Coordinates of C-alpha atoms and ligand atoms in Angstrom, one line a residue:
M1 CA 204.1 1.9 168.2
A2 CA 200.9 3.8 167.3
P3 CA 200.2 4.0 163.6
S4 CA 201.4 7.3 162.1
T5 CA 197.9 8.2 161.0
S6 CA 196.8 8.6 164.6
K7 CA 199.5 11.2 165.1
R8 CA 198.1 14.5 166.4
L9 CA 198.8 17.5 164.2
K10 CA 200.4 20.1 166.4
S11 CA 199.4 23.7 166.5
L12 CA 196.2 23.0 164.6
K13 CA 192.6 23.7 165.7
L14 CA 189.4 22.9 163.9
S15 CA 185.9 23.9 164.9
R16 CA 182.5 23.1 163.8
H17 CA 179.1 24.8 164.3
F18 CA 175.9 22.8 164.6
L19 CA 172.4 23.1 166.0
I20 CA 171.0 21.8 169.3
G21 CA 167.3 22.4 169.9
N22 CA 163.7 21.2 169.9
T23 CA 160.5 21.8 168.1
A24 CA 157.1 21.4 169.8
V25 CA 153.4 21.3 168.9
Q26 CA 150.2 21.3 170.9
L27 CA 148.3 18.0 170.7
P28 CA 146.2 16.7 169.0
H29 CA 148.4 16.9 165.9
P30 CA 148.7 14.6 162.8
S31 CA 152.5 14.0 163.4
F32 CA 151.8 12.5 166.8
P33 CA 148.8 10.1 166.4
N34 CA 147.3 8.4 169.5
P35 CA 149.3 10.0 172.3
P36 CA 149.2 8.5 175.8
E37 CA 146.6 9.9 178.2
G38 CA 147.6 13.2 179.6
H39 CA 150.2 14.1 177.0
S40 CA 149.5 17.5 175.7
K41 CA 152.6 18.2 173.6
G42 CA 154.5 16.5 170.8
W43 CA 158.2 17.4 170.5
K44 CA 161.5 16.6 168.9
V45 CA 164.9 17.2 170.4
Y46 CA 167.8 17.1 168.0
V47 CA 171.4 17.7 167.0
R48 CA 171.6 18.9 163.4
P49 CA 173.9 20.4 160.9
L50 CA 173.5 24.1 160.0
P51 CA 171.4 24.7 156.9
N52 CA 173.9 24.3 154.1
G53 CA 176.7 23.4 156.4
P54 CA 178.9 20.3 156.2
D55 CA 177.5 16.9 157.3
I56 CA 177.9 16.5 161.0
S57 CA 178.3 12.7 160.8
T58 CA 181.8 13.5 159.5
W59 CA 182.8 14.1 163.2
L60 CA 179.8 12.8 165.1
K61 CA 179.6 9.1 165.6
K62 CA 176.6 8.8 167.9
V63 CA 174.4 10.9 170.2
Q64 CA 172.9 9.8 173.5
F65 CA 169.8 11.7 174.6
K66 CA 168.8 11.2 178.2
L67 CA 165.2 12.1 178.9
H68 CA 163.3 12.7 182.1
H69 CA 163.1 9.6 184.3
T70 CA 159.3 9.6 183.8
Y71 CA 160.0 8.2 180.3
A72 CA 160.3 4.5 179.9
D73 CA 163.8 3.8 178.3
A74 CA 164.9 7.4 179.1
S75 CA 168.3 6.8 177.5
R76 CA 168.1 6.9 173.7
T77 CA 171.1 6.5 171.4
I78 CA 171.2 7.4 167.7
E79 CA 174.1 6.3 165.6
A80 CA 175.6 8.0 162.6
P81 CA 174.5 9.0 160.0
G82 CA 171.5 10.0 162.0
P83 CA 169.2 11.9 161.9
F84 CA 170.3 12.6 165.5
E85 CA 166.8 13.3 166.9
I86 CA 164.2 11.9 169.2
S87 CA 160.5 12.3 168.7
E88 CA 158.2 12.1 171.8
T89 CA 155.1 13.3 173.4
G90 CA 154.6 14.4 177.0
Y91 CA 153.2 17.0 179.4
G92 CA 156.2 18.8 180.9
E93 CA 159.5 20.5 180.2
F94 CA 162.8 19.2 181.4
G95 CA 166.5 19.3 180.6
V96 CA 167.6 16.7 178.1
E97 CA 171.2 15.5 178.7
I98 CA 173.0 15.1 175.4
R99 CA 176.2 13.2 175.0
L100 CA 178.2 13.6 171.7
Y101 CA 180.5 10.7 170.8
F102 CA 183.2 11.0 168.2
P103 CA 184.7 8.5 165.8
P104 CA 187.5 6.2 167.1
E105 CA 190.1 7.7 164.8
S106 CA 189.5 11.1 166.4
G107 CA 190.8 9.9 169.8
E108 CA 188.4 12.5 171.3
K109 CA 186.5 11.9 174.5
A110 CA 182.7 12.3 174.5
Q111 CA 181.3 15.8 175.2
Y112 CA 178.3 16.8 177.2
R113 CA 175.6 19.4 176.3
E114 CA 172.2 20.1 177.8
H115 CA 169.1 21.3 176.1
Y116 CA 166.1 22.4 178.2
L117 CA 163.0 21.6 176.3
V118 CA 160.8 24.5 175.4
L119 CA 157.2 23.4 174.9
G120 CA 155.3 26.6 175.5
T121 CA 155.2 29.8 173.5
Y122 CA 158.0 32.3 174.2
G123 CA 159.3 35.7 173.0
S124 CA 157.5 38.8 172.1
E125 CA 153.7 39.0 171.8
E126 CA 154.0 38.9 168.1
Q127 CA 156.2 35.8 168.2
Q128 CA 153.9 34.1 170.6
E129 CA 150.9 34.8 168.4
R130 CA 152.6 33.3 165.4
Q131 CA 153.7 30.3 167.4
K132 CA 150.1 29.7 168.4
R133 CA 148.7 30.4 164.9
E134 CA 151.1 27.9 163.3
N135 CA 151.0 25.6 166.3
F136 CA 154.8 25.3 166.0
I137 CA 157.6 26.2 168.4
V138 CA 161.3 26.1 167.6
A139 CA 163.9 26.6 170.3
E140 CA 167.4 26.0 169.0
R141 CA 170.9 27.5 169.3
V142 CA 174.1 27.3 167.4
E143 CA 176.7 25.3 169.2
T144 CA 180.4 25.1 168.6
I145 CA 182.7 22.2 169.0
E146 CA 186.5 22.5 168.9
F147 CA 189.0 19.9 168.0
N148 CA 192.5 20.7 169.2
E149 CA 195.4 19.1 167.5
P150 CA 193.3 16.6 165.6
T151 CA 194.7 13.3 164.6
A152 CA 195.9 13.0 161.0
D153 CA 193.0 10.7 160.1
F154 CA 190.4 12.9 161.7
F155 CA 191.8 15.9 160.0
K156 CA 191.5 14.2 156.7
N157 CA 187.8 13.5 157.3
L158 CA 187.1 17.0 158.5
T159 CA 188.6 18.5 155.3
S160 CA 187.1 16.1 152.8
E161 CA 184.7 17.0 150.1
E162 CA 182.3 14.2 151.1
Q163 CA 180.9 16.2 154.0
Y164 CA 179.1 18.4 151.5
A165 CA 177.7 15.6 149.5
W166 CA 174.4 15.6 151.4
L167 CA 173.7 19.2 150.1
K168 CA 173.8 18.1 146.5
T169 CA 170.8 16.9 144.7
K170 CA 170.6 15.6 141.2
K171 CA 168.7 17.9 138.9
G172 CA 167.8 16.8 135.3
R173 CA 168.1 19.5 132.7
G174 CA 165.9 18.3 129.9
K175 CA 166.2 15.2 127.7
G176 CA 169.6 13.9 126.8
K177 CA 171.3 16.4 129.1
K178 CA 173.5 15.1 131.8
P179 CA 172.0 15.6 135.3
E180 CA 173.8 18.4 137.1
M181 CA 174.8 18.6 140.7
V182 CA 173.3 21.6 142.4
F183 CA 173.2 22.8 145.9
Q184 CA 170.0 22.8 147.9
G185 CA 168.2 26.1 147.4
D186 CA 171.0 27.1 145.0
V187 CA 173.0 28.3 148.0
P188 CA 176.6 27.1 148.1
P189 CA 177.6 25.5 151.4
S190 CA 179.0 27.7 154.1
A191 CA 182.6 26.4 154.2
Q192 CA 183.8 25.4 157.6
L193 CA 187.3 24.6 156.7
P194 CA 190.4 24.4 158.9
E195 CA 190.7 27.3 161.3
K196 CA 194.0 29.1 161.3
A197 CA 196.9 27.4 163.1
V198 CA 197.6 28.9 166.5
G199 CA 201.2 29.9 165.9
G200 CA 204.1 27.5 165.3
P201 CA 205.1 25.8 162.1
V202 CA 202.7 23.5 160.3
G203 CA 204.3 20.1 159.8
D204 CA 205.0 18.5 156.5
A205 CA 202.3 16.0 157.3
I206 CA 199.6 18.6 157.1
M207 CA 201.0 20.3 154.0
G208 CA 201.3 17.0 152.3
M209 CA 197.8 16.1 153.0
A210 CA 196.2 19.4 152.1
A211 CA 198.0 19.5 148.8
G212 CA 197.3 15.8 148.1
K213 CA 194.2 13.9 147.1
G214 CA 190.9 15.3 148.2
G215 CA 192.4 18.0 150.4
V216 CA 190.3 21.1 150.7
W217 CA 191.9 24.5 150.9
S218 CA 190.4 27.4 152.8
A219 CA 191.5 30.9 152.1
Q220 CA 192.6 31.2 155.6
Y221 CA 194.6 28.0 155.5
E222 CA 196.2 29.1 152.3
R223 CA 197.1 32.5 153.7
Q224 CA 198.6 30.8 156.7
L225 CA 200.7 28.5 154.5
V226 CA 201.8 31.3 152.3
S227 CA 202.9 33.5 155.2
Q228 CA 204.8 30.5 156.6
L229 CA 206.6 30.0 153.3
E230 CA 207.4 33.7 153.2
A231 CA 208.8 33.5 156.7
S232 CA 210.9 30.5 155.7
E233 CA 212.1 32.4 152.6
K234 CA 213.2 35.3 154.8
Q235 CA 215.0 33.0 157.2
L236 CA 216.8 31.3 154.3
A237 CA 217.9 34.7 152.9
R238 CA 219.2 35.6 156.4
M239 CA 221.1 32.4 156.7
I240 CA 222.6 32.9 153.2
D241 CA 223.7 36.4 154.2
E242 CA 225.3 35.1 157.3
E243 CA 227.1 32.4 155.4
K244 CA 228.3 35.0 152.9
S245 CA 229.8 37.1 155.7
A246 CA 231.4 34.1 157.2
V247 CA 233.0 33.3 153.9
E248 CA 234.3 36.9 153.6
A249 CA 235.7 36.7 157.1
R250 CA 237.4 33.4 156.3
K251 CA 238.9 34.8 153.1
A252 CA 240.2 37.8 155.1
R253 CA 241.7 35.6 157.8
M254 CA 243.4 33.4 155.1
A255 CA 244.8 36.5 153.4
E256 CA 246.1 37.6 156.8
L257 CA 247.8 34.2 157.4
G258 CA 249.2 34.3 153.8
K259 CA 250.8 37.7 154.5
K260 CA 252.4 36.4 157.7
I261 CA 253.8 33.3 155.9
D262 CA 255.2 35.5 153.1
A263 CA 256.8 37.8 155.7
K264 CA 258.5 34.9 157.4
A265 CA 259.8 33.4 154.2
Ligands
SLL301 C1 157.4 19.2 185.0 N1 159.5 18.9 186.1 O1 156.6 18.8 185.8 C2 158.8 18.6 185.0 C3 158.7 17.1 184.7 C4 158.2 15.4 183.1 C5 158.1 15.0 181.7 C6 158.4 16.8 183.3 C7 155.8 12.3 180.5 C8 156.6 11.1 180.3 C9 155.7 9.9 180.2 C10 156.5 13.6 180.6 O2 156.3 14.5 179.8 N2 157.5 13.7 181.5 O3 154.6 9.9 180.7 O4 156.2 9.0 179.5 O5 157.2 20.1 184.2

């Protein structure tokens, strides 16, 4: 039998946002010393967390980037904790094939994404002027990944506090004072906690876990649980009412029988 921790949590859906994109510079550039002959651009392609978002290596085990076949060793793999990025030089744009792999406890199959490298300036005249002036191009987008009915283990990781640890830096506050944990840029992390359950009851397993050690509540999750508890309460009240009427009916029937027996006696 499969271990209970790999059980999938029904009616639950979690999603995560992250970034896929590339940066590019015109060569020569100090970040890309001694490029091969004919290479006019330096670039990076990456899969990254949102600024101040949770650590993506919570759910991302490795990323395979497949480059254009003109590159030697076109298939490049980066394992967690990353950074999940490839730095290269070249002369032309092409579609990078990106495969996202998830941890074994997730039971999730790899997912495919594509990012077409942008190496030239783009956008409005103003934008293009700025890109030229700064010799820096960023072409990225927010991606979403959805985990339907995650396993109990995976759910635990996706709701743990640890995924925010990378945002915290130690900041000393003068002599003798304890270093304090502060968030990067003093901006609290954007919480990406469980999405609401898509109908149906939430099992004891989830409730036990969320209320237990290290579980993180989201307002949405809490609302969901509260409304479920309210629904259960209503149902119980209904059942009690029904039971009461049944008792009344039985009493009446017994009284009726009692009368008949008295009459016969
Ligand atoms: C283009 N269709 O011509 C594309 C092909 C090829 C990219 C882009 C050099 C690799 C290397 C390179 O940039 N390949 O020499 O290692 O625009």
